[in-house]
Amino acid sequence: MQKILQIQNLSLEFQKNYEVIEVLKNISFELSKGETLGIVGESGSGKSVTALAIMKLLSPYAQITHGDIVFQGQSLRYTTEKEMENIRGKKISMIFQEPMTSLNPVLKCGYQIEEMFLTHDKQKKSYKNEVIELLKEVKIDQPERIYDSYPHQISGGQKQRVMIAMAIAIHPDLLIADEPTTALDVTVQKGILELLKELQKKYGMSMIFISHDLAVIKEICNQIAVMWNGRIMEIGSTQQILNEPQNPYTQALINCRPKPNFYPVRLPILNDFLEIQNEKIISKTPQNLDFFDKTEHSKMNSSHEEILKIEKISLWYPYQKNFWGKVITWKKAVDEVSFELKKGECLGLVGESGCGKSTLAKTLVFLLNPSSGEIYFKGKQVDYKSNSELKKYRKKVQMIFQDPYASLNPRLTIGETIMEPMVYHRIFSNKEECYEETCNLLEKVGLKKEHFGRYPHEFSGGQRQRIVIARALALKPDILICDESVSALDVSVQAQVLNLLNDLKQDYNLSFIFISHDLNVVQYFCDRILVMNQGKIVEQGFANEILNEPKQSYTQELVASVLSL
């Protein structure tokens, strides 16, 4: 079979401030025409750097020190930027990890796709018709509306399809997809994977698919390369890697993934299965796991006293206005939602993108004011129009946002970030006590007090998630609202954060509202589940009952979309 890409003993390093960091260490693999190679591994293993090296999109501080990248028989190591401009988009294209940051917020989506045609084919002044056809091809509803929309006006799944349309516009020979389904719910994720397979078959493309989710990799890839610390630990067919892994690191990755109806007291992490000595991985026998009875545990938590009660909360947005500015159509983002949360209980909130989960969460902390309905905290109605009462309420109900990096101030050290709410709410009488409590919180979430003076960019994704958890705990809240707080984390870090949340739940007697699109995580962590669709609660009950025997067709469709190994 014709080889379209060959990575030959590639080594790459970053050089900055006289410090040299080797990020790729003598990696090699090949990709044939029409095949899909999956690259998996933890954050920082070198997956995205490998993709960026192929595209030659690395910073000036990056340097290939050894080996070569051969694409269709041509070496890319010494190609000029001018030569790469004729390759990027036309022969090799890339779908980047986060569509919101990859799309220009001040340009309409249609024009951004049209730029691909204008860059590589300047025969026409406008390619609107071609772009509309592309949008139809990636199965976007109302393509004319999306063409004239800005990125912030469309959903996450639509943004990802716009990115795919841009990537396939010139029919490339090689498509690199870097975590294209990470932040998407299960049904949208399944649709994106089916779309990529259809497009690959139609255009005969080869594909490199990067993901930390082994179930997604199984769904779409012919081969898998497992990366760790800049090295390829194991490479082989998808069936061989997932069913008969040879390397202890691969075995540990597979064992760390949350499984349906799997309820250990502590989720296994990589360190339970292997030990690292002098950059070498040594397998070890894990300790026996202790399990708990999920049904009994959930029933016990659900019988506790009520801490939060929501009665017919609605939030409507103006959707269309007439010539005089009068609203003629409303978007019902949250439509008469009612539920209760008990002390020490974890309540899961699931549903497709755009169903109203995050809007409801923001309404519960009054980042968005409800159009109607009441919220009761500890039996007392919250008067959100009273600043003093709202301040007291927000102190007890804290939110952990989806993107920890975006929710941290890059100009403040993490110590200052955690101390800030303590100072504002005057939790302690002086800054020395605030400092001491901040150091205690850092150690509580698995960091060190020496990290106090570091900035957010100096930490990994998992560490930043721990920082925002520490900040939320600074005010000693009764309720934590977690909005997709483990979605973008690789399996081992995800297990660590879930173990941490379970520990904090016990130590602080916390209640949780846990929003996630990963139903395996929800089933493990949550006692009860609310299923949302089009702003309404369509089904609710104990986690085991809802996910093992869903009653509503919408919930059945969600559960059926979950990918498994």
Coordinates of C-alpha atoms in Angstrom, one line a residue:
M1 CA 0.0 0.0 0.0
Q2 CA 1.3 3.5 -0.9
K3 CA 2.9 5.3 2.0
I4 CA 1.7 8.9 2.3
L5 CA 3.6 9.9 5.4
Q6 CA 6.8 8.6 7.1
I7 CA 8.1 9.9 10.4
Q8 CA 11.7 8.8 10.5
N9 CA 13.5 8.8 13.9
L10 CA 12.2 12.3 14.7
S11 CA 13.6 14.2 17.7
L12 CA 12.6 17.8 18.5
E13 CA 13.5 20.2 21.3
F14 CA 12.4 23.6 22.6
Q15 CA 15.1 26.1 23.4
K16 CA 14.4 29.2 25.6
N17 CA 16.4 31.2 28.0
Y18 CA 19.4 28.8 27.6
E19 CA 17.2 25.9 28.7
V20 CA 16.8 22.9 26.3
I21 CA 13.8 20.6 26.7
E22 CA 13.6 17.5 24.5
V23 CA 9.9 17.0 23.7
L24 CA 10.1 14.3 20.9
K25 CA 12.6 11.5 21.3
N26 CA 13.4 9.4 18.2
I27 CA 9.8 8.7 17.2
S28 CA 9.0 6.7 14.0
F29 CA 5.7 5.7 12.3
E30 CA 4.2 5.4 8.8
L31 CA 0.8 6.1 7.4
S32 CA -0.6 4.6 4.2
K33 CA -3.2 6.1 1.9
G34 CA -6.7 5.9 3.2
E35 CA -5.7 4.7 6.7
T36 CA -6.3 6.4 10.0
L37 CA -3.7 6.4 12.8
G38 CA -4.7 7.2 16.3
I39 CA -2.2 8.8 18.7
V40 CA -3.0 8.5 22.4
G41 CA -1.3 9.4 25.6
E42 CA -1.5 11.7 28.6
S43 CA -1.3 15.5 28.4
G44 CA 2.3 16.5 27.7
S45 CA 3.2 13.2 26.0
G46 CA 4.0 14.9 22.7
K47 CA 0.8 14.1 20.7
S48 CA 0.0 17.7 19.5
V49 CA 3.7 18.6 19.1
T50 CA 4.0 15.7 16.6
A51 CA 1.0 17.1 14.6
L52 CA 2.3 20.7 14.7
A53 CA 5.8 19.4 13.6
I54 CA 4.2 17.8 10.5
M55 CA 2.4 21.1 9.7
K56 CA 5.6 23.1 10.5
L57 CA 3.5 25.3 12.9
L58 CA 5.9 25.2 15.8
S59 CA 7.3 28.3 17.5
P60 CA 10.7 29.7 16.6
Y61 CA 12.0 28.1 19.8
A62 CA 11.4 24.6 18.4
Q63 CA 14.1 22.8 16.5
I64 CA 14.2 19.4 14.9
T65 CA 17.5 17.9 16.0
H66 CA 17.3 14.5 14.3
G67 CA 15.3 12.6 11.8
D68 CA 12.9 13.6 9.0
I69 CA 9.2 14.1 8.0
V70 CA 8.6 12.7 4.6
F71 CA 5.2 13.5 2.9
Q72 CA 4.4 11.9 -0.5
G73 CA 8.1 11.3 -1.0
Q74 CA 9.1 14.9 -0.1
S75 CA 11.1 15.8 2.9
L76 CA 9.4 18.6 5.0
R77 CA 12.3 19.2 7.4
Y78 CA 14.0 21.9 5.3
T79 CA 11.0 23.2 3.3
T80 CA 10.7 27.0 3.3
E81 CA 7.6 28.8 4.6
K82 CA 6.6 29.7 1.0
E83 CA 6.7 26.0 0.1
M84 CA 4.7 25.1 3.2
E85 CA 2.0 27.6 2.2
N86 CA 1.3 25.5 -0.9
I87 CA 1.1 22.3 1.3
R88 CA -1.0 23.5 4.3
G89 CA -4.7 23.4 3.6
K90 CA -4.2 22.0 0.1
K91 CA -2.4 18.7 0.8
I92 CA -2.2 18.6 4.6
S93 CA -5.0 20.1 6.7
M94 CA -5.7 20.2 10.4
I95 CA -8.7 20.4 12.7
F96 CA -7.5 22.1 15.9
Q97 CA -8.4 21.1 19.4
E98 CA -10.5 24.1 20.5
P99 CA -12.8 25.5 17.7
M100 CA -13.7 28.6 19.7
T101 CA -10.1 29.8 19.9
S102 CA -9.3 28.6 16.4
L103 CA -12.0 30.6 14.7
N104 CA -11.6 34.4 14.4
P105 CA -14.3 36.0 16.6
V106 CA -14.7 39.1 14.4
L107 CA -15.2 37.3 11.1
K108 CA -18.3 35.5 9.9
C109 CA -18.0 31.7 9.7
G110 CA -18.7 31.7 5.9
Y111 CA -15.9 34.1 5.1
Q112 CA -13.4 32.1 7.2
I113 CA -14.2 29.0 5.1
E114 CA -14.1 31.1 1.9
E115 CA -10.6 32.2 2.8
M116 CA -9.4 28.6 2.1
F117 CA -10.6 28.9 -1.5
L118 CA -9.2 32.4 -1.9
T119 CA -5.8 31.4 -0.6
H120 CA -5.3 28.4 -2.9
D121 CA -7.6 29.3 -5.9
K122 CA -8.0 32.9 -6.8
Q123 CA -9.9 32.4 -10.1
K124 CA -13.1 33.8 -8.5
K125 CA -13.9 36.8 -6.3
S126 CA -16.5 34.9 -4.3
Y127 CA -17.0 31.3 -3.3
K128 CA -20.2 31.6 -1.4
N129 CA -22.0 28.9 -3.3
E130 CA -19.1 26.5 -2.7
V131 CA -19.1 27.3 1.0
I132 CA -22.8 26.7 1.3
E133 CA -22.4 23.3 -0.4
L134 CA -19.5 22.5 2.0
L135 CA -21.7 23.4 5.0
K136 CA -24.4 21.0 3.6
E137 CA -21.7 18.3 3.2
V138 CA -20.7 18.5 6.9
K139 CA -24.4 18.2 7.7
I140 CA -25.1 21.7 9.2
D141 CA -28.7 22.7 9.4
Q142 CA -29.6 26.1 7.9
P143 CA -26.2 26.6 6.1
E144 CA -27.2 30.0 4.9
R145 CA -27.7 31.2 8.5
I146 CA -24.4 29.7 9.6
Y147 CA -22.6 31.4 6.7
D148 CA -23.6 34.8 8.0
S149 CA -23.1 33.9 11.7
Y150 CA -20.2 34.8 13.9
P151 CA -18.6 32.0 15.9
H152 CA -20.2 33.0 19.2
Q153 CA -23.6 32.7 17.6
I154 CA -23.4 29.0 17.0
S155 CA -23.1 25.9 19.2
G156 CA -20.0 23.9 20.0
G157 CA -21.0 21.1 17.6
Q158 CA -21.7 23.6 14.8
K159 CA -18.3 25.3 15.4
Q160 CA -16.6 21.9 15.1
R161 CA -18.4 21.2 11.8
V162 CA -17.3 24.7 10.5
M163 CA -13.7 23.7 11.4
I164 CA -14.1 20.4 9.5
A165 CA -15.5 22.3 6.5
M166 CA -12.5 24.6 6.5
A167 CA -10.1 21.6 6.7
I168 CA -11.6 19.6 3.8
A169 CA -12.4 22.6 1.6
I170 CA -9.5 21.9 -0.8
H171 CA -9.8 18.1 -0.5
P172 CA -6.4 17.4 1.3
D173 CA -4.6 14.1 1.1
L174 CA -3.9 14.1 4.8
L175 CA -6.2 15.3 7.6
I176 CA -4.9 15.8 11.1
A177 CA -7.6 15.9 13.8
D178 CA -6.4 17.1 17.2
E179 CA -8.9 16.2 19.9
P180 CA -11.9 17.1 17.6
T181 CA -14.5 15.6 19.9
T182 CA -13.1 16.4 23.4
A183 CA -15.7 18.9 24.6
L184 CA -18.7 17.5 22.7
D185 CA -21.6 15.6 24.2
V186 CA -22.0 11.9 23.3
T187 CA -24.6 12.3 20.4
V188 CA -22.7 15.2 18.8
Q189 CA -19.4 13.3 19.2
K190 CA -20.9 10.2 17.5
G191 CA -22.2 12.4 14.6
I192 CA -18.8 14.0 14.1
L193 CA -17.0 10.6 14.0
E194 CA -19.5 9.3 11.5
L195 CA -19.0 12.5 9.4
L196 CA -15.2 12.2 9.4
K197 CA -15.4 8.5 8.3
E198 CA -17.8 9.5 5.5
L199 CA -15.6 12.3 4.3
Q200 CA -12.5 10.1 4.5
K201 CA -14.1 7.5 2.3
K202 CA -15.4 10.0 -0.2
Y203 CA -12.1 11.8 -0.7
G204 CA -9.7 8.9 0.0
M205 CA -8.0 10.9 2.7
S206 CA -5.5 9.6 5.2
M207 CA -6.0 10.7 8.8
I208 CA -4.1 11.2 12.0
F209 CA -6.6 11.3 14.9
I210 CA -5.3 12.6 18.3
S211 CA -7.3 11.8 21.4
H212 CA -7.1 10.8 25.1
D213 CA -10.3 8.8 24.8
L214 CA -9.5 5.2 23.8
A215 CA -13.2 4.5 23.0
V216 CA -13.2 7.2 20.4
I217 CA -9.9 6.0 18.9
K218 CA -11.4 2.4 18.7
E219 CA -14.3 3.8 16.7
I220 CA -12.4 5.5 13.9
C221 CA -8.7 4.2 13.7
N222 CA -7.0 1.4 11.9
Q223 CA -3.8 1.7 13.9
I224 CA -2.8 3.2 17.3
A225 CA 0.5 4.8 18.5
V226 CA 0.8 5.2 22.3
M227 CA 2.9 8.1 23.4
W228 CA 4.5 8.9 26.7
N229 CA 7.1 11.5 27.5
G230 CA 7.9 12.2 23.9
R231 CA 8.4 8.6 23.0
I232 CA 6.2 6.0 21.1
M233 CA 5.8 3.2 23.6
E234 CA 3.8 0.9 21.4
I235 CA 2.3 0.9 17.9
G236 CA 0.1 -1.6 16.2
S237 CA -3.4 -2.4 14.9
T238 CA -6.3 -1.1 16.9
Q239 CA -7.5 -4.6 17.8
Q240 CA -4.0 -5.7 19.0
I241 CA -3.4 -2.5 21.1
L242 CA -6.8 -2.5 22.8
N243 CA -7.2 -6.3 23.3
E244 CA -3.6 -7.5 23.8
P245 CA -1.5 -4.5 24.9
Q246 CA 2.2 -5.4 25.4
N247 CA 3.5 -2.2 27.0
P248 CA 2.7 -1.6 30.8
Y249 CA 1.9 2.0 30.0
T250 CA -0.7 1.0 27.5
Q251 CA -2.2 -1.5 29.9
A252 CA -2.4 1.1 32.6
L253 CA -4.1 3.6 30.3
I254 CA -6.8 1.1 29.5
N255 CA -7.3 0.1 33.1
C256 CA -7.7 3.7 34.2
R257 CA -10.7 4.5 32.0
P258 CA -14.1 4.7 33.9
K259 CA -16.3 1.7 33.1
P260 CA -20.1 1.3 33.2
N261 CA -21.3 -0.1 36.6
F262 CA -17.8 0.1 38.1
Y263 CA -17.8 1.5 41.6
P264 CA -14.4 1.4 43.4
V265 CA -14.0 3.6 46.5
R266 CA -11.1 5.2 44.7
L267 CA -10.6 5.2 40.9
P268 CA -7.4 3.6 39.8
I269 CA -4.7 5.9 38.4
L270 CA -1.5 5.2 36.4
N271 CA 0.7 5.2 39.5
D272 CA -1.3 2.2 40.7
F273 CA -0.1 0.1 37.8
L274 CA 3.4 1.4 37.0
E275 CA 6.5 3.0 38.5
I276 CA 8.9 5.4 36.7
Q277 CA 12.6 5.0 37.4
N278 CA 15.2 7.0 35.3
E279 CA 12.6 7.7 32.6
K280 CA 11.8 4.0 32.4
I281 CA 8.4 2.5 33.1
I282 CA 8.3 -0.6 35.3
S283 CA 5.0 -2.5 35.7
K284 CA 3.8 -3.2 39.2
T285 CA 0.9 -5.2 40.7
P286 CA -1.9 -2.9 41.8
Q287 CA -3.5 -3.3 45.2
N288 CA -6.9 -4.8 45.3
L289 CA -9.7 -2.2 44.9
D290 CA -12.4 -1.7 47.5
F291 CA -15.9 -1.3 46.1
F292 CA -19.1 0.2 47.4
D293 CA -22.8 -0.5 46.8
K294 CA -23.9 2.3 44.5
T295 CA -27.6 1.9 44.9
E296 CA -27.5 2.0 48.7
H297 CA -25.0 4.9 48.7
S298 CA -27.3 6.9 46.4
K299 CA -30.4 6.2 48.4
M300 CA -28.7 7.2 51.7
N301 CA -27.5 10.5 50.2
S302 CA -30.9 11.3 48.7
S303 CA -32.6 10.8 52.1
H304 CA -30.7 13.7 53.7
E305 CA -32.1 17.1 54.5
E306 CA -32.8 19.4 51.5
I307 CA -30.2 22.2 51.0
L308 CA -31.3 23.7 47.6
K309 CA -34.8 23.8 46.0
I310 CA -35.5 25.0 42.5
E311 CA -39.1 25.9 41.6
K312 CA -40.1 26.5 38.0
I313 CA -37.0 28.4 37.0
S314 CA -37.1 29.8 33.5
L315 CA -34.7 31.9 31.5
W316 CA -35.7 33.1 28.0
Y317 CA -33.6 35.0 25.6
P318 CA -34.9 37.4 22.9
Y319 CA -34.4 35.5 19.6
Q320 CA -36.1 37.7 17.0
K321 CA -37.1 41.4 17.0
N322 CA -39.3 43.3 14.6
F323 CA -38.4 46.6 12.9
W324 CA -39.4 48.6 16.0
G325 CA -37.2 46.5 18.3
K326 CA -40.1 44.6 19.9
V327 CA -39.3 40.9 20.7
I328 CA -41.5 38.6 18.6
T329 CA -39.7 35.3 19.3
W330 CA -38.1 34.0 22.5
K331 CA -35.5 31.3 23.0
K332 CA -36.4 29.2 26.0
A333 CA -33.0 28.2 27.2
V334 CA -34.4 27.0 30.6
D335 CA -38.1 26.3 30.7
E336 CA -39.8 25.8 34.1
V337 CA -37.1 23.5 35.6
S338 CA -37.8 22.2 39.2
F339 CA -35.6 19.9 41.4
E340 CA -34.1 19.5 44.8
L341 CA -30.6 18.9 46.0
K342 CA -29.9 17.2 49.4
K343 CA -27.0 17.7 51.8
G344 CA -24.0 15.6 50.8
E345 CA -25.7 14.5 47.5
C346 CA -24.2 14.7 44.0
L347 CA -26.8 15.5 41.3
G348 CA -25.8 14.9 37.7
L349 CA -27.0 17.1 34.9
V350 CA -26.7 15.6 31.4
G351 CA -28.0 16.4 27.9
E352 CA -26.8 17.5 24.4
S353 CA -25.1 20.7 23.7
G354 CA -27.6 23.6 23.8
C355 CA -30.0 21.8 26.0
G356 CA -29.6 24.4 28.8
K357 CA -27.2 22.7 31.2
S358 CA -24.7 25.5 31.5
T359 CA -27.3 28.2 31.3
L360 CA -29.1 26.6 34.3
A361 CA -25.9 26.4 36.2
K362 CA -25.2 30.1 35.7
T363 CA -28.7 30.9 36.7
L364 CA -28.2 29.0 40.0
V365 CA -25.4 31.3 41.0
F366 CA -27.2 34.3 39.4
L367 CA -24.5 35.0 36.8
L368 CA -27.7 35.1 34.7
N369 CA -30.9 36.3 36.3
P370 CA -34.0 34.0 35.9
S371 CA -37.0 35.3 33.9
S372 CA -39.3 33.6 36.4
G373 CA -39.3 31.0 39.2
E374 CA -37.7 30.8 42.7
I375 CA -34.6 29.4 44.3
Y376 CA -34.6 28.3 48.0
F377 CA -31.3 27.8 49.9
K378 CA -31.7 26.0 53.2
G379 CA -35.4 26.7 53.2
K380 CA -35.2 30.4 52.5
Q381 CA -36.0 32.1 49.2
V382 CA -33.0 33.8 47.7
D383 CA -33.6 37.5 46.9
Y384 CA -31.1 38.0 44.1
K385 CA -32.1 41.7 43.8
S386 CA -30.6 42.3 47.3
N387 CA -26.8 42.7 46.9
S388 CA -26.1 41.8 50.5
E389 CA -28.2 38.6 50.3
L390 CA -26.8 37.7 47.0
K391 CA -23.2 38.1 48.4
K392 CA -24.0 35.7 51.2
Y393 CA -25.6 33.2 48.9
R394 CA -22.7 33.2 46.4
K395 CA -20.3 32.6 49.3
K396 CA -22.0 29.3 49.9
V397 CA -22.7 28.2 46.3
Q398 CA -19.5 28.1 44.2
M399 CA -19.0 27.2 40.6
I400 CA -16.1 25.4 38.9
F401 CA -16.1 26.4 35.2
Q402 CA -15.3 24.2 32.2
D403 CA -12.1 25.8 31.1
P404 CA -9.8 26.4 34.1
Y405 CA -7.2 28.4 32.1
A406 CA -9.9 30.9 30.9
S407 CA -11.3 31.3 34.5
L408 CA -7.9 32.2 36.0
N409 CA -6.4 35.7 35.8
P410 CA -3.1 35.3 34.0
R411 CA -1.7 38.4 35.7
L412 CA -2.2 37.0 39.2
T413 CA -0.2 34.2 40.9
I414 CA -2.3 31.2 41.9
G415 CA -1.8 32.1 45.5
E416 CA -3.2 35.6 44.9
T417 CA -6.1 34.1 43.0
I418 CA -7.1 31.8 45.8
M419 CA -6.7 34.5 48.4
E420 CA -8.8 37.1 46.5
P421 CA -12.2 35.7 47.5
M422 CA -11.0 35.4 51.2
V423 CA -10.0 39.1 51.2
Y424 CA -13.2 40.2 49.5
H425 CA -15.5 38.3 51.9
R426 CA -13.2 39.1 54.9
I427 CA -12.9 35.5 55.9
F428 CA -9.8 36.2 58.0
S429 CA -8.7 39.3 60.0
N430 CA -5.3 39.6 58.2
K431 CA -3.4 38.5 55.1
E432 CA -1.1 36.2 57.1
E433 CA -4.0 34.0 58.0
C434 CA -5.2 34.1 54.4
Y435 CA -1.8 33.0 53.2
E436 CA -1.7 30.1 55.7
E437 CA -5.2 29.0 54.6
T438 CA -4.2 29.2 50.9
C439 CA -1.1 27.0 51.5
N440 CA -3.4 24.5 53.3
L441 CA -5.8 24.5 50.4
L442 CA -3.0 24.0 47.9
E443 CA -1.8 20.9 49.8
K444 CA -5.4 19.7 50.2
V445 CA -5.9 19.6 46.4
G446 CA -2.5 17.9 45.8
L447 CA -0.3 20.9 45.1
K448 CA 2.5 22.4 47.2
K449 CA 2.8 25.7 49.1
E450 CA 5.9 26.4 47.0
H451 CA 3.4 26.8 44.0
F452 CA 2.0 29.9 45.7
G453 CA 4.0 32.4 43.6
R454 CA 3.6 30.7 40.2
Y455 CA 1.3 31.8 37.4
P456 CA -1.4 29.8 35.7
H457 CA 0.6 29.2 32.5
E458 CA 3.2 27.4 34.5
F459 CA 0.9 24.5 35.3
S460 CA -0.6 21.6 33.4
G461 CA -4.3 21.2 32.6
G462 CA -4.9 18.9 35.6
Q463 CA -3.0 21.2 38.0
R464 CA -5.0 24.2 36.8
Q465 CA -8.2 22.2 37.5
R466 CA -6.9 21.6 41.1
I467 CA -6.2 25.4 41.4
V468 CA -9.8 26.4 40.5
I469 CA -11.1 23.7 42.9
A470 CA -8.9 25.3 45.7
R471 CA -10.3 28.7 44.8
A472 CA -13.9 27.4 45.0
L473 CA -13.1 25.9 48.5
A474 CA -11.6 29.1 49.8
L475 CA -15.0 30.3 51.0
K476 CA -16.0 27.0 52.6
P477 CA -19.1 26.6 50.4
D478 CA -21.9 24.1 51.0
I479 CA -22.5 23.5 47.2
L480 CA -20.1 23.1 44.3
I481 CA -21.4 23.4 40.8
C482 CA -19.0 21.6 38.4
D483 CA -19.5 22.5 34.7
E484 CA -17.7 20.0 32.6
S485 CA -14.8 20.2 35.1
V486 CA -13.1 16.9 34.0
S487 CA -14.1 16.8 30.3
A488 CA -10.8 17.9 28.8
L489 CA -8.6 15.8 31.1
D490 CA -6.9 12.6 30.1
V491 CA -8.0 9.4 31.8
S492 CA -5.5 9.3 34.7
V493 CA -5.7 13.0 35.6
Q494 CA -9.5 12.7 35.4
A495 CA -9.4 9.8 37.9
Q496 CA -7.2 11.9 40.2
V497 CA -9.5 14.9 40.1
L498 CA -12.6 12.7 40.7
N499 CA -10.8 11.0 43.7
L500 CA -10.0 14.5 45.0
L501 CA -13.6 15.6 44.6
N502 CA -14.8 12.5 46.5
D503 CA -12.3 13.2 49.3
L504 CA -13.4 16.9 49.5
K505 CA -17.1 15.7 49.6
Q506 CA -16.3 13.7 52.7
D507 CA -14.1 16.3 54.4
Y508 CA -16.4 19.3 53.8
N509 CA -19.8 17.5 53.6
L510 CA -20.3 19.1 50.2
S511 CA -23.2 18.8 47.9
F512 CA -22.5 18.8 44.1
I513 CA -24.3 19.7 40.9
F514 CA -22.1 17.9 38.3
I515 CA -22.5 18.7 34.6
S516 CA -20.8 16.3 32.2
H517 CA -21.3 14.7 28.8
D518 CA -19.3 11.6 29.9
L519 CA -22.1 9.3 31.1
N520 CA -19.6 6.8 32.6
V521 CA -18.2 9.5 34.8
V522 CA -21.7 10.7 35.7
Q523 CA -22.8 7.1 36.6
Y524 CA -19.7 6.7 38.9
F525 CA -19.8 10.1 40.6
C526 CA -23.4 11.0 40.9
D527 CA -26.3 9.8 43.1
R528 CA -29.1 11.0 41.0
I529 CA -29.3 12.3 37.4
L530 CA -31.4 15.0 35.7
V531 CA -31.7 14.6 31.9
M532 CA -32.3 17.9 30.0
N533 CA -33.6 18.5 26.5
Q534 CA -34.6 21.8 25.0
G535 CA -34.5 23.6 28.4
K536 CA -36.7 21.0 30.2
I537 CA -36.1 18.1 32.5
V538 CA -37.3 15.1 30.6
E539 CA -36.2 12.3 33.0
Q540 CA -34.8 12.1 36.5
G541 CA -33.9 9.3 39.0
F542 CA -31.1 7.4 40.5
A543 CA -27.9 7.2 38.3
N544 CA -28.0 3.4 38.0
E545 CA -31.7 3.3 37.0
I546 CA -31.5 6.1 34.5
L547 CA -28.4 4.8 32.7
N548 CA -29.1 1.1 32.8
E549 CA -32.9 1.3 32.1
P550 CA -33.7 4.7 30.6
K551 CA -37.5 5.2 30.1
Q552 CA -37.6 8.2 27.7
S553 CA -36.5 7.8 24.0
Y554 CA -34.2 10.9 24.3
T555 CA -32.3 9.3 27.3
Q556 CA -32.2 6.0 25.4
E557 CA -30.6 7.8 22.5
L558 CA -28.0 9.4 24.8
V559 CA -27.1 6.1 26.4
A560 CA -26.9 4.3 23.0
S561 CA -24.4 6.9 21.8
V562 CA -21.8 6.1 24.6
L563 CA -18.7 4.6 23.0
S564 CA -17.1 1.6 24.8
L565 CA -13.9 -0.3 24.5

